[in-house]
Protein backbone atom coordinates (compact mmCIF):
# COMPACT_ATOMS: atom_id res chain seq x y z
CA UNK A 1 0.00 0.00 0.00
CA UNK A 2 1.36 3.48 -0.80
CA UNK A 3 0.92 6.51 1.42
CA UNK A 4 1.03 10.26 0.98
CA UNK A 5 1.84 11.25 4.57
CA UNK A 6 3.31 8.08 6.07
CA UNK A 7 6.48 6.09 5.46
CA UNK A 8 5.94 2.48 6.41
CA UNK A 9 8.30 -0.47 6.43
CA UNK A 10 8.63 -3.87 8.06
CA UNK A 11 11.82 -5.53 9.26
CA UNK A 12 11.21 -9.05 10.60
CA UNK A 13 8.33 -8.88 13.05
CA UNK A 14 8.64 -5.11 13.58
CA UNK A 15 6.66 -2.63 11.45
CA UNK A 16 7.71 1.03 11.62
CA UNK A 17 5.35 3.88 10.77
CA UNK A 18 6.85 7.36 10.27
CA UNK A 19 4.49 10.31 10.21
CA UNK A 20 5.66 12.23 7.17
CA UNK A 21 4.57 15.86 7.00
CA UNK A 22 7.64 17.43 8.61
CA UNK A 23 6.92 20.98 7.34
CA UNK A 24 3.89 21.01 9.66
CA UNK A 25 5.57 19.05 12.46
CA UNK A 26 3.53 15.99 11.45
CA UNK A 27 0.27 17.58 12.47
CA UNK A 28 -2.59 15.16 11.99
CA UNK A 29 -4.28 16.11 8.73
CA UNK A 30 -7.37 14.18 7.62
CA UNK A 31 -5.12 12.40 5.09
CA UNK A 32 -2.61 11.33 7.76
CA UNK A 33 -5.37 10.22 10.11
CA UNK A 34 -7.03 8.14 7.38
CA UNK A 35 -3.70 6.60 6.38
CA UNK A 36 -2.86 5.75 9.98
CA UNK A 37 -6.23 4.04 10.34
CA UNK A 38 -5.42 1.99 7.22
CA UNK A 39 -1.87 1.05 8.24
CA UNK A 40 -2.78 0.14 11.83
CA UNK A 41 -5.77 -1.91 10.67
CA UNK A 42 -3.50 -3.80 8.29
CA UNK A 43 -0.84 -4.49 10.94
CA UNK A 44 -3.45 -5.56 13.49
CA UNK A 45 -4.61 -8.30 11.10
CA UNK A 46 -1.18 -9.33 9.80
CA UNK A 47 0.27 -12.17 11.89
CA UNK A 48 3.78 -11.45 10.56
CA UNK A 49 3.72 -8.09 12.39
CA UNK A 50 4.38 -8.67 16.09
CA UNK A 51 5.32 -5.16 17.23
CA UNK A 52 4.94 -1.63 15.87
CA UNK A 53 7.10 1.50 16.14
CA UNK A 54 5.49 4.92 15.61
CA UNK A 55 7.73 7.91 14.98
CA UNK A 56 7.88 11.21 13.08
CA UNK A 57 10.03 12.60 10.26
CA UNK A 58 11.92 15.82 10.95
CA UNK A 59 11.81 17.73 14.22
CA UNK A 60 8.20 16.91 15.14
CA UNK A 61 6.62 13.75 16.50
CA UNK A 62 3.16 15.32 16.00
CA UNK A 63 1.83 18.85 16.64
CA UNK A 64 -1.78 17.64 16.91
CA UNK A 65 -4.61 18.63 14.59
CA UNK A 66 -3.54 20.23 11.33
CA UNK A 67 -4.87 23.70 12.00
CA UNK A 68 -4.37 24.77 8.40
CA UNK A 69 -7.51 22.78 7.54
CA UNK A 70 -9.51 25.29 9.62
CA UNK A 71 -8.12 28.34 7.84
CA UNK A 72 -10.50 28.40 4.89
CA UNK A 73 -13.78 27.85 6.75
CA UNK A 74 -12.82 30.17 9.62
CA UNK A 75 -11.79 32.98 7.27
CA UNK A 76 -15.11 32.58 5.50
CA UNK A 77 -16.89 32.92 8.84
CA UNK A 78 -18.00 29.29 8.84
CA UNK A 79 -17.85 27.29 12.09
CA UNK A 80 -17.74 23.59 11.19
CA UNK A 81 -18.92 21.25 13.94
CA UNK A 82 -15.68 19.87 15.41
CA UNK A 83 -17.39 16.76 16.80
CA UNK A 84 -18.02 15.48 13.27
CA UNK A 85 -14.31 15.67 12.51
CA UNK A 86 -13.39 14.06 15.86
CA UNK A 87 -15.84 11.18 15.52
CA UNK A 88 -14.65 10.34 12.01
CA UNK A 89 -10.97 10.71 12.82
CA UNK A 90 -9.41 10.54 16.27
CA UNK A 91 -12.31 8.69 17.87
CA UNK A 92 -11.54 5.80 15.53
CA UNK A 93 -7.77 6.17 15.38
CA UNK A 94 -6.86 6.46 19.07
CA UNK A 95 -8.84 3.39 20.27
CA UNK A 96 -7.47 1.39 17.33
CA UNK A 97 -3.94 2.31 18.40
CA UNK A 98 -4.49 1.82 22.15
CA UNK A 99 -6.31 -1.47 21.74
CA UNK A 100 -4.25 -2.96 18.94
CA UNK A 101 -3.29 -6.50 19.99
CA UNK A 102 0.42 -5.88 19.28
CA UNK A 103 2.79 -3.86 21.43
CA UNK A 104 3.33 -0.34 20.09
CA UNK A 105 6.46 1.71 20.85
CA UNK A 106 6.36 5.48 20.28
CA UNK A 107 9.80 6.78 19.27
CA UNK A 108 9.27 10.43 20.16
CA UNK A 109 11.74 12.32 18.03
CA UNK A 110 10.68 15.92 18.74
CA UNK A 111 7.76 18.27 19.30
CA UNK A 112 4.55 16.83 20.73
CA UNK A 113 1.44 19.05 20.96
CA UNK A 114 -2.34 18.74 21.09
CA UNK A 115 -3.60 15.42 19.79
CA UNK A 116 0.06 14.42 19.31
CA UNK A 117 0.02 13.77 23.08
CA UNK A 118 -2.89 11.38 22.63
CA UNK A 119 -1.06 9.62 19.84
CA UNK A 120 1.98 9.12 22.09
CA UNK A 121 -0.10 8.13 25.13
CA UNK A 122 -2.12 5.57 23.17
CA UNK A 123 1.16 3.70 22.54
CA UNK A 124 2.32 1.11 25.09
CA UNK A 125 5.90 2.38 25.45
CA UNK A 126 7.27 5.88 24.94
CA UNK A 127 10.96 6.25 24.17
CA UNK A 128 11.85 9.93 23.80
CA UNK A 129 14.81 11.65 22.24
CA UNK A 130 16.63 14.12 24.52
CA UNK A 131 15.34 16.75 22.08
CA UNK A 132 11.64 15.90 22.51
CA UNK A 133 9.34 18.52 23.99
CA UNK A 134 5.73 18.22 25.07
CA UNK A 135 2.94 20.76 25.38
CA UNK A 136 -0.80 20.34 25.70
CA UNK A 137 -1.58 23.30 23.38
CA UNK A 138 -5.37 22.81 23.33
CA UNK A 139 -6.07 25.63 25.79
CA UNK A 140 -4.04 28.06 23.70
CA UNK A 141 -6.62 27.75 20.94
CA UNK A 142 -9.59 27.71 23.31
CA UNK A 143 -10.25 23.97 23.09
CA UNK A 144 -10.42 21.14 25.59
CA UNK A 145 -7.99 18.21 25.37
CA UNK A 146 -9.50 15.71 22.92
CA UNK A 147 -8.44 12.60 21.02
CA UNK A 148 -8.50 10.72 24.34
CA UNK A 149 -6.28 13.19 26.21
CA UNK A 150 -8.95 13.66 28.93
CA UNK A 151 -8.69 9.89 29.46
CA UNK A 152 -4.94 9.46 29.19
CA UNK A 153 -3.55 12.53 30.95
CA UNK A 154 -5.07 12.02 34.46
CA UNK A 155 -4.31 8.28 34.24
CA UNK A 156 -0.71 8.98 33.31
CA UNK A 157 0.23 11.54 35.93
CA UNK A 158 -2.78 12.08 38.22
CA UNK A 159 -5.50 14.74 38.06
CA UNK A 160 -3.51 17.58 39.65
CA UNK A 161 -0.48 17.30 37.36
CA UNK A 162 -2.70 16.59 34.36
CA UNK A 163 -4.71 19.76 35.00
CA UNK A 164 -1.51 21.76 35.35
CA UNK A 165 -0.25 20.31 32.06
CA UNK A 166 -3.55 20.88 30.25
CA UNK A 167 -4.43 24.31 31.63
CA UNK A 168 -1.04 26.02 31.68
CA UNK A 169 0.18 24.28 28.56
CA UNK A 170 3.81 24.92 29.45
CA UNK A 171 6.56 23.29 27.46
CA UNK A 172 7.86 20.12 29.17
CA UNK A 173 11.32 18.88 28.21
CA UNK A 174 12.30 15.22 27.87
CA UNK A 175 13.95 15.00 31.32
CA UNK A 176 10.81 16.35 33.01
CA UNK A 177 8.62 14.07 30.88
CA UNK A 178 10.60 11.12 32.23
CA UNK A 179 10.27 12.37 35.80
CA UNK A 180 6.47 12.73 35.62
CA UNK A 181 5.95 9.41 33.84
CA UNK A 182 4.99 10.83 30.46
CA UNK A 183 7.72 8.71 28.83
CA UNK A 184 9.42 5.43 29.78
CA UNK A 185 12.96 6.35 28.71
CA UNK A 186 15.00 9.18 27.26
CA UNK A 187 17.83 8.43 24.85
CA UNK A 188 20.24 10.47 22.70
CA UNK A 189 18.60 11.76 19.51
CA UNK A 190 21.05 9.82 17.31
CA UNK A 191 20.11 6.44 18.77
CA UNK A 192 16.35 6.97 19.21
CA UNK A 193 15.10 4.87 16.34
CA UNK A 194 17.59 2.10 16.97
CA UNK A 195 16.64 1.93 20.68
CA UNK A 196 12.92 1.96 19.89
CA UNK A 197 13.30 -0.71 17.22
CA UNK A 198 15.46 -2.84 19.55
CA UNK A 199 12.75 -2.63 22.20
CA UNK A 200 10.09 -3.48 19.60
CA UNK A 201 12.28 -6.39 18.43
CA UNK A 202 12.41 -7.77 21.98
CA UNK A 203 8.64 -7.42 22.28
CA UNK A 204 8.13 -9.08 18.88
CA UNK A 205 10.01 -12.15 20.12
CA UNK A 206 7.69 -12.57 23.13
CA UNK A 207 4.41 -14.52 23.22
CA UNK A 208 2.23 -12.17 21.14
CA UNK A 209 -1.13 -13.56 22.29
CA UNK A 210 -0.20 -13.14 25.96
CA UNK A 211 0.77 -9.52 25.23
CA UNK A 212 -2.56 -8.88 23.48
CA UNK A 213 -4.51 -10.44 26.35
CA UNK A 214 -2.51 -8.47 28.94
CA UNK A 215 -3.18 -5.16 27.14
CA UNK A 216 -6.89 -5.91 26.84
CA UNK A 217 -7.23 -6.94 30.48
CA UNK A 218 -5.29 -3.93 31.79
CA UNK A 219 -7.78 -1.72 29.92
CA UNK A 220 -10.77 -3.69 31.17
CA UNK A 221 -9.54 -3.83 34.78
CA UNK A 222 -9.85 -0.03 35.08
CA UNK A 223 -13.62 -0.52 35.16
CA UNK A 224 -13.68 -3.59 37.46
CA UNK A 225 -13.35 -4.40 41.17
CA UNK A 226 -10.47 -6.56 42.44
CA UNK A 227 -12.70 -9.64 42.65
CA UNK A 228 -14.09 -9.05 39.15
CA UNK A 229 -10.58 -8.52 37.79
CA UNK A 230 -9.40 -11.79 39.33
CA UNK A 231 -12.37 -13.63 37.81
CA UNK A 232 -11.44 -12.20 34.40
CA UNK A 233 -7.77 -13.16 34.98
CA UNK A 234 -8.89 -16.73 35.52
CA UNK A 235 -10.98 -16.73 32.32
CA UNK A 236 -8.35 -15.03 30.20
CA UNK A 237 -5.62 -17.30 31.58
CA UNK A 238 -7.48 -20.21 29.96
CA UNK A 239 -6.98 -18.47 26.62
CA UNK A 240 -3.29 -17.80 27.29
CA UNK A 241 -2.86 -21.34 28.61
CA UNK A 242 -4.21 -22.76 25.34
CA UNK A 243 -1.54 -21.08 23.17
CA UNK A 244 1.44 -22.86 21.65
CA UNK A 245 3.65 -20.18 23.15
CA UNK A 246 2.55 -21.16 26.69
CA UNK A 247 3.46 -24.78 26.01
CA UNK A 248 6.76 -23.72 24.45
CA UNK A 249 7.58 -21.47 27.40
CA UNK A 250 6.99 -24.21 29.96
CA UNK A 251 8.82 -26.90 27.95
CA UNK A 252 11.77 -24.56 27.30
CA UNK A 253 12.02 -23.86 31.03
CA UNK A 254 11.92 -27.55 31.93
CA UNK A 255 14.41 -28.44 29.20
CA UNK A 256 16.71 -25.59 30.28
CA UNK A 257 16.80 -23.94 26.82
CA UNK A 258 15.72 -20.57 25.40
CA UNK A 259 12.10 -20.53 24.25
CA UNK A 260 11.20 -19.83 20.63
CA UNK A 261 7.85 -18.09 20.56
CA UNK A 262 5.86 -17.94 17.33
CA UNK A 263 3.04 -15.67 18.43
CA UNK A 264 0.52 -18.52 18.15
O1 LIG B 1 -11.23 19.99 14.63
C1 LIG B 1 -10.23 20.17 15.33
O2 LIG B 1 -9.19 20.62 14.82
C2 LIG B 1 -10.29 19.83 16.78
C3 LIG B 1 -9.17 18.96 17.16
C4 LIG B 1 -8.17 19.42 17.90
C5 LIG B 1 -7.06 18.54 18.27
C6 LIG B 1 -5.78 19.29 18.53
O3 LIG B 1 -4.74 18.70 18.45
S1 LIG B 1 -5.88 20.93 18.93
C7 LIG B 1 -4.19 21.40 19.08
C8 LIG B 1 -3.59 21.66 17.76
N1 LIG B 1 -2.18 21.92 17.85
C9 LIG B 1 -1.72 23.12 18.24
O4 LIG B 1 -2.44 24.02 18.57
C10 LIG B 1 -0.23 23.29 18.19
C11 LIG B 1 0.13 24.38 17.20
N2 LIG B 1 1.57 24.50 17.08
C12 LIG B 1 2.30 25.14 17.98
O5 LIG B 1 1.82 25.67 18.97
C13 LIG B 1 3.77 25.19 17.71
O6 LIG B 1 3.98 24.94 16.34
C14 LIG B 1 4.56 24.13 18.56
C15 LIG B 1 4.60 24.56 20.03
C16 LIG B 1 3.95 22.75 18.43
C17 LIG B 1 6.02 24.08 18.04
O7 LIG B 1 6.54 25.38 17.98
P1 LIG B 1 7.88 25.65 17.15
O8 LIG B 1 8.26 27.06 17.41
O9 LIG B 1 8.87 24.60 17.47
O10 LIG B 1 7.48 25.44 15.61
P2 LIG B 1 6.63 26.44 14.68
O11 LIG B 1 7.54 27.38 14.00
O12 LIG B 1 5.48 26.99 15.40
O13 LIG B 1 6.03 25.38 13.60
C18 LIG B 1 6.80 24.95 12.50
C19 LIG B 1 5.86 24.88 11.31
O14 LIG B 1 4.85 23.90 11.58
C20 LIG B 1 5.12 26.21 11.10
O15 LIG B 1 4.91 26.34 9.71
P3 LIG B 1 5.75 27.47 8.87
O16 LIG B 1 5.49 28.79 9.53
O17 LIG B 1 7.18 27.03 8.99
O18 LIG B 1 5.19 27.36 7.48
C21 LIG B 1 3.78 25.96 11.77
O19 LIG B 1 2.74 26.74 11.25
C22 LIG B 1 3.56 24.48 11.44
N3 LIG B 1 2.66 23.87 12.44
C23 LIG B 1 2.93 23.61 13.72
N4 LIG B 1 1.88 23.06 14.31
C24 LIG B 1 0.92 22.98 13.36
C25 LIG B 1 1.41 23.49 12.17
N5 LIG B 1 0.68 23.54 11.05
C26 LIG B 1 -0.59 23.08 11.14
N6 LIG B 1 -1.12 22.55 12.27
C27 LIG B 1 -0.42 22.49 13.40
N7 LIG B 1 -0.94 21.94 14.51
CSV table of C-alpha atoms and ligand atoms in Angstrom, one decimal:
chain,number,residue,atom,x,y,z
A,1,UNK,CA,0.0,0.0,0.0
A,2,UNK,CA,1.4,3.5,-0.8
A,3,UNK,CA,0.9,6.5,1.4
A,4,UNK,CA,1.0,10.3,1.0
A,5,UNK,CA,1.8,11.2,4.6
A,6,UNK,CA,3.3,8.1,6.1
A,7,UNK,CA,6.5,6.1,5.5
A,8,UNK,CA,5.9,2.5,6.4
A,9,UNK,CA,8.3,-0.5,6.4
A,10,UNK,CA,8.6,-3.9,8.1
A,11,UNK,CA,11.8,-5.5,9.3
A,12,UNK,CA,11.2,-9.0,10.6
A,13,UNK,CA,8.3,-8.9,13.1
A,14,UNK,CA,8.6,-5.1,13.6
A,15,UNK,CA,6.7,-2.6,11.5
A,16,UNK,CA,7.7,1.0,11.6
A,17,UNK,CA,5.4,3.9,10.8
A,18,UNK,CA,6.8,7.4,10.3
A,19,UNK,CA,4.5,10.3,10.2
A,20,UNK,CA,5.7,12.2,7.2
A,21,UNK,CA,4.6,15.9,7.0
A,22,UNK,CA,7.6,17.4,8.6
A,23,UNK,CA,6.9,21.0,7.3
A,24,UNK,CA,3.9,21.0,9.7
A,25,UNK,CA,5.6,19.0,12.5
A,26,UNK,CA,3.5,16.0,11.5
A,27,UNK,CA,0.3,17.6,12.5
A,28,UNK,CA,-2.6,15.2,12.0
A,29,UNK,CA,-4.3,16.1,8.7
A,30,UNK,CA,-7.4,14.2,7.6
A,31,UNK,CA,-5.1,12.4,5.1
A,32,UNK,CA,-2.6,11.3,7.8
A,33,UNK,CA,-5.4,10.2,10.1
A,34,UNK,CA,-7.0,8.1,7.4
A,35,UNK,CA,-3.7,6.6,6.4
A,36,UNK,CA,-2.9,5.8,10.0
A,37,UNK,CA,-6.2,4.0,10.3
A,38,UNK,CA,-5.4,2.0,7.2
A,39,UNK,CA,-1.9,1.0,8.2
A,40,UNK,CA,-2.8,0.1,11.8
A,41,UNK,CA,-5.8,-1.9,10.7
A,42,UNK,CA,-3.5,-3.8,8.3
A,43,UNK,CA,-0.8,-4.5,10.9
A,44,UNK,CA,-3.4,-5.6,13.5
A,45,UNK,CA,-4.6,-8.3,11.1
A,46,UNK,CA,-1.2,-9.3,9.8
A,47,UNK,CA,0.3,-12.2,11.9
A,48,UNK,CA,3.8,-11.4,10.6
A,49,UNK,CA,3.7,-8.1,12.4
A,50,UNK,CA,4.4,-8.7,16.1
A,51,UNK,CA,5.3,-5.2,17.2
A,52,UNK,CA,4.9,-1.6,15.9
A,53,UNK,CA,7.1,1.5,16.1
A,54,UNK,CA,5.5,4.9,15.6
A,55,UNK,CA,7.7,7.9,15.0
A,56,UNK,CA,7.9,11.2,13.1
A,57,UNK,CA,10.0,12.6,10.3
A,58,UNK,CA,11.9,15.8,11.0
A,59,UNK,CA,11.8,17.7,14.2
A,60,UNK,CA,8.2,16.9,15.1
A,61,UNK,CA,6.6,13.8,16.5
A,62,UNK,CA,3.2,15.3,16.0
A,63,UNK,CA,1.8,18.8,16.6
A,64,UNK,CA,-1.8,17.6,16.9
A,65,UNK,CA,-4.6,18.6,14.6
A,66,UNK,CA,-3.5,20.2,11.3
A,67,UNK,CA,-4.9,23.7,12.0
A,68,UNK,CA,-4.4,24.8,8.4
A,69,UNK,CA,-7.5,22.8,7.5
A,70,UNK,CA,-9.5,25.3,9.6
A,71,UNK,CA,-8.1,28.3,7.8
A,72,UNK,CA,-10.5,28.4,4.9
A,73,UNK,CA,-13.8,27.8,6.8
A,74,UNK,CA,-12.8,30.2,9.6
A,75,UNK,CA,-11.8,33.0,7.3
A,76,UNK,CA,-15.1,32.6,5.5
A,77,UNK,CA,-16.9,32.9,8.8
A,78,UNK,CA,-18.0,29.3,8.8
A,79,UNK,CA,-17.8,27.3,12.1
A,80,UNK,CA,-17.7,23.6,11.2
A,81,UNK,CA,-18.9,21.3,13.9
A,82,UNK,CA,-15.7,19.9,15.4
A,83,UNK,CA,-17.4,16.8,16.8
A,84,UNK,CA,-18.0,15.5,13.3
A,85,UNK,CA,-14.3,15.7,12.5
A,86,UNK,CA,-13.4,14.1,15.9
A,87,UNK,CA,-15.8,11.2,15.5
A,88,UNK,CA,-14.7,10.3,12.0
A,89,UNK,CA,-11.0,10.7,12.8
A,90,UNK,CA,-9.4,10.5,16.3
A,91,UNK,CA,-12.3,8.7,17.9
A,92,UNK,CA,-11.5,5.8,15.5
A,93,UNK,CA,-7.8,6.2,15.4
A,94,UNK,CA,-6.9,6.5,19.1
A,95,UNK,CA,-8.8,3.4,20.3
A,96,UNK,CA,-7.5,1.4,17.3
A,97,UNK,CA,-3.9,2.3,18.4
A,98,UNK,CA,-4.5,1.8,22.2
A,99,UNK,CA,-6.3,-1.5,21.7
A,100,UNK,CA,-4.3,-3.0,18.9
A,101,UNK,CA,-3.3,-6.5,20.0
A,102,UNK,CA,0.4,-5.9,19.3
A,103,UNK,CA,2.8,-3.9,21.4
A,104,UNK,CA,3.3,-0.3,20.1
A,105,UNK,CA,6.5,1.7,20.9
A,106,UNK,CA,6.4,5.5,20.3
A,107,UNK,CA,9.8,6.8,19.3
A,108,UNK,CA,9.3,10.4,20.2
A,109,UNK,CA,11.7,12.3,18.0
A,110,UNK,CA,10.7,15.9,18.7
A,111,UNK,CA,7.8,18.3,19.3
A,112,UNK,CA,4.6,16.8,20.7
A,113,UNK,CA,1.4,19.0,21.0
A,114,UNK,CA,-2.3,18.7,21.1
A,115,UNK,CA,-3.6,15.4,19.8
A,116,UNK,CA,0.1,14.4,19.3
A,117,UNK,CA,0.0,13.8,23.1
A,118,UNK,CA,-2.9,11.4,22.6
A,119,UNK,CA,-1.1,9.6,19.8
A,120,UNK,CA,2.0,9.1,22.1
A,121,UNK,CA,-0.1,8.1,25.1
A,122,UNK,CA,-2.1,5.6,23.2
A,123,UNK,CA,1.2,3.7,22.5
A,124,UNK,CA,2.3,1.1,25.1
A,125,UNK,CA,5.9,2.4,25.5
A,126,UNK,CA,7.3,5.9,24.9
A,127,UNK,CA,11.0,6.3,24.2
A,128,UNK,CA,11.8,9.9,23.8
A,129,UNK,CA,14.8,11.7,22.2
A,130,UNK,CA,16.6,14.1,24.5
A,131,UNK,CA,15.3,16.8,22.1
A,132,UNK,CA,11.6,15.9,22.5
A,133,UNK,CA,9.3,18.5,24.0
A,134,UNK,CA,5.7,18.2,25.1
A,135,UNK,CA,2.9,20.8,25.4
A,136,UNK,CA,-0.8,20.3,25.7
A,137,UNK,CA,-1.6,23.3,23.4
A,138,UNK,CA,-5.4,22.8,23.3
A,139,UNK,CA,-6.1,25.6,25.8
A,140,UNK,CA,-4.0,28.1,23.7
A,141,UNK,CA,-6.6,27.8,20.9
A,142,UNK,CA,-9.6,27.7,23.3
A,143,UNK,CA,-10.3,24.0,23.1
A,144,UNK,CA,-10.4,21.1,25.6
A,145,UNK,CA,-8.0,18.2,25.4
A,146,UNK,CA,-9.5,15.7,22.9
A,147,UNK,CA,-8.4,12.6,21.0
A,148,UNK,CA,-8.5,10.7,24.3
A,149,UNK,CA,-6.3,13.2,26.2
A,150,UNK,CA,-8.9,13.7,28.9
A,151,UNK,CA,-8.7,9.9,29.5
A,152,UNK,CA,-4.9,9.5,29.2
A,153,UNK,CA,-3.5,12.5,31.0
A,154,UNK,CA,-5.1,12.0,34.5
A,155,UNK,CA,-4.3,8.3,34.2
A,156,UNK,CA,-0.7,9.0,33.3
A,157,UNK,CA,0.2,11.5,35.9
A,158,UNK,CA,-2.8,12.1,38.2
A,159,UNK,CA,-5.5,14.7,38.1
A,160,UNK,CA,-3.5,17.6,39.7
A,161,UNK,CA,-0.5,17.3,37.4
A,162,UNK,CA,-2.7,16.6,34.4
A,163,UNK,CA,-4.7,19.8,35.0
A,164,UNK,CA,-1.5,21.8,35.3
A,165,UNK,CA,-0.2,20.3,32.1
A,166,UNK,CA,-3.6,20.9,30.2
A,167,UNK,CA,-4.4,24.3,31.6
A,168,UNK,CA,-1.0,26.0,31.7
A,169,UNK,CA,0.2,24.3,28.6
A,170,UNK,CA,3.8,24.9,29.5
A,171,UNK,CA,6.6,23.3,27.5
A,172,UNK,CA,7.9,20.1,29.2
A,173,UNK,CA,11.3,18.9,28.2
A,174,UNK,CA,12.3,15.2,27.9
A,175,UNK,CA,14.0,15.0,31.3
A,176,UNK,CA,10.8,16.4,33.0
A,177,UNK,CA,8.6,14.1,30.9
A,178,UNK,CA,10.6,11.1,32.2
A,179,UNK,CA,10.3,12.4,35.8
A,180,UNK,CA,6.5,12.7,35.6
A,181,UNK,CA,5.9,9.4,33.8
A,182,UNK,CA,5.0,10.8,30.5
A,183,UNK,CA,7.7,8.7,28.8
A,184,UNK,CA,9.4,5.4,29.8
A,185,UNK,CA,13.0,6.3,28.7
A,186,UNK,CA,15.0,9.2,27.3
A,187,UNK,CA,17.8,8.4,24.9
A,188,UNK,CA,20.2,10.5,22.7
A,189,UNK,CA,18.6,11.8,19.5
A,190,UNK,CA,21.1,9.8,17.3
A,191,UNK,CA,20.1,6.4,18.8
A,192,UNK,CA,16.3,7.0,19.2
A,193,UNK,CA,15.1,4.9,16.3
A,194,UNK,CA,17.6,2.1,17.0
A,195,UNK,CA,16.6,1.9,20.7
A,196,UNK,CA,12.9,2.0,19.9
A,197,UNK,CA,13.3,-0.7,17.2
A,198,UNK,CA,15.5,-2.8,19.5
A,199,UNK,CA,12.7,-2.6,22.2
A,200,UNK,CA,10.1,-3.5,19.6
A,201,UNK,CA,12.3,-6.4,18.4
A,202,UNK,CA,12.4,-7.8,22.0
A,203,UNK,CA,8.6,-7.4,22.3
A,204,UNK,CA,8.1,-9.1,18.9
A,205,UNK,CA,10.0,-12.1,20.1
A,206,UNK,CA,7.7,-12.6,23.1
A,207,UNK,CA,4.4,-14.5,23.2
A,208,UNK,CA,2.2,-12.2,21.1
A,209,UNK,CA,-1.1,-13.6,22.3
A,210,UNK,CA,-0.2,-13.1,26.0
A,211,UNK,CA,0.8,-9.5,25.2
A,212,UNK,CA,-2.6,-8.9,23.5
A,213,UNK,CA,-4.5,-10.4,26.3
A,214,UNK,CA,-2.5,-8.5,28.9
A,215,UNK,CA,-3.2,-5.2,27.1
A,216,UNK,CA,-6.9,-5.9,26.8
A,217,UNK,CA,-7.2,-6.9,30.5
A,218,UNK,CA,-5.3,-3.9,31.8
A,219,UNK,CA,-7.8,-1.7,29.9
A,220,UNK,CA,-10.8,-3.7,31.2
A,221,UNK,CA,-9.5,-3.8,34.8
A,222,UNK,CA,-9.8,0.0,35.1
A,223,UNK,CA,-13.6,-0.5,35.2
A,224,UNK,CA,-13.7,-3.6,37.5
A,225,UNK,CA,-13.4,-4.4,41.2
A,226,UNK,CA,-10.5,-6.6,42.4
A,227,UNK,CA,-12.7,-9.6,42.7
A,228,UNK,CA,-14.1,-9.0,39.1
A,229,UNK,CA,-10.6,-8.5,37.8
A,230,UNK,CA,-9.4,-11.8,39.3
A,231,UNK,CA,-12.4,-13.6,37.8
A,232,UNK,CA,-11.4,-12.2,34.4
A,233,UNK,CA,-7.8,-13.2,35.0
A,234,UNK,CA,-8.9,-16.7,35.5
A,235,UNK,CA,-11.0,-16.7,32.3
A,236,UNK,CA,-8.3,-15.0,30.2
A,237,UNK,CA,-5.6,-17.3,31.6
A,238,UNK,CA,-7.5,-20.2,30.0
A,239,UNK,CA,-7.0,-18.5,26.6
A,240,UNK,CA,-3.3,-17.8,27.3
A,241,UNK,CA,-2.9,-21.3,28.6
A,242,UNK,CA,-4.2,-22.8,25.3
A,243,UNK,CA,-1.5,-21.1,23.2
A,244,UNK,CA,1.4,-22.9,21.6
A,245,UNK,CA,3.6,-20.2,23.2
A,246,UNK,CA,2.6,-21.2,26.7
A,247,UNK,CA,3.5,-24.8,26.0
A,248,UNK,CA,6.8,-23.7,24.4
A,249,UNK,CA,7.6,-21.5,27.4
A,250,UNK,CA,7.0,-24.2,30.0
A,251,UNK,CA,8.8,-26.9,28.0
A,252,UNK,CA,11.8,-24.6,27.3
A,253,UNK,CA,12.0,-23.9,31.0
A,254,UNK,CA,11.9,-27.6,31.9
A,255,UNK,CA,14.4,-28.4,29.2
A,256,UNK,CA,16.7,-25.6,30.3
A,257,UNK,CA,16.8,-23.9,26.8
A,258,UNK,CA,15.7,-20.6,25.4
A,259,UNK,CA,12.1,-20.5,24.3
A,260,UNK,CA,11.2,-19.8,20.6
A,261,UNK,CA,7.8,-18.1,20.6
A,262,UNK,CA,5.9,-17.9,17.3
A,263,UNK,CA,3.0,-15.7,18.4
A,264,UNK,CA,0.5,-18.5,18.2
B,1,LIG,O1,-11.2,20.0,14.6
B,1,LIG,C1,-10.2,20.2,15.3
B,1,LIG,O2,-9.2,20.6,14.8
B,1,LIG,C2,-10.3,19.8,16.8
B,1,LIG,C3,-9.2,19.0,17.2
B,1,LIG,C4,-8.2,19.4,17.9
B,1,LIG,C5,-7.1,18.5,18.3
B,1,LIG,C6,-5.8,19.3,18.5
B,1,LIG,O3,-4.7,18.7,18.5
B,1,LIG,S1,-5.9,20.9,18.9
B,1,LIG,C7,-4.2,21.4,19.1
B,1,LIG,C8,-3.6,21.7,17.8
B,1,LIG,N1,-2.2,21.9,17.9
B,1,LIG,C9,-1.7,23.1,18.2
B,1,LIG,O4,-2.4,24.0,18.6
B,1,LIG,C10,-0.2,23.3,18.2
B,1,LIG,C11,0.1,24.4,17.2
B,1,LIG,N2,1.6,24.5,17.1
B,1,LIG,C12,2.3,25.1,18.0
B,1,LIG,O5,1.8,25.7,19.0
B,1,LIG,C13,3.8,25.2,17.7
B,1,LIG,O6,4.0,24.9,16.3
B,1,LIG,C14,4.6,24.1,18.6
B,1,LIG,C15,4.6,24.6,20.0
B,1,LIG,C16,3.9,22.8,18.4
B,1,LIG,C17,6.0,24.1,18.0
B,1,LIG,O7,6.5,25.4,18.0
B,1,LIG,P1,7.9,25.7,17.2
B,1,LIG,O8,8.3,27.1,17.4
B,1,LIG,O9,8.9,24.6,17.5
B,1,LIG,O10,7.5,25.4,15.6
B,1,LIG,P2,6.6,26.4,14.7
B,1,LIG,O11,7.5,27.4,14.0
B,1,LIG,O12,5.5,27.0,15.4
B,1,LIG,O13,6.0,25.4,13.6
B,1,LIG,C18,6.8,24.9,12.5
B,1,LIG,C19,5.9,24.9,11.3
B,1,LIG,O14,4.9,23.9,11.6
B,1,LIG,C20,5.1,26.2,11.1
B,1,LIG,O15,4.9,26.3,9.7
B,1,LIG,P3,5.8,27.5,8.9
B,1,LIG,O16,5.5,28.8,9.5
B,1,LIG,O17,7.2,27.0,9.0
B,1,LIG,O18,5.2,27.4,7.5
B,1,LIG,C21,3.8,26.0,11.8
B,1,LIG,O19,2.7,26.7,11.2
B,1,LIG,C22,3.6,24.5,11.4
B,1,LIG,N3,2.7,23.9,12.4
B,1,LIG,C23,2.9,23.6,13.7
B,1,LIG,N4,1.9,23.1,14.3
B,1,LIG,C24,0.9,23.0,13.4
B,1,LIG,C25,1.4,23.5,12.2
B,1,LIG,N5,0.7,23.5,11.0
B,1,LIG,C26,-0.6,23.1,11.1
B,1,LIG,N6,-1.1,22.5,12.3
B,1,LIG,C27,-0.4,22.5,13.4
B,1,LIG,N7,-0.9,21.9,14.5
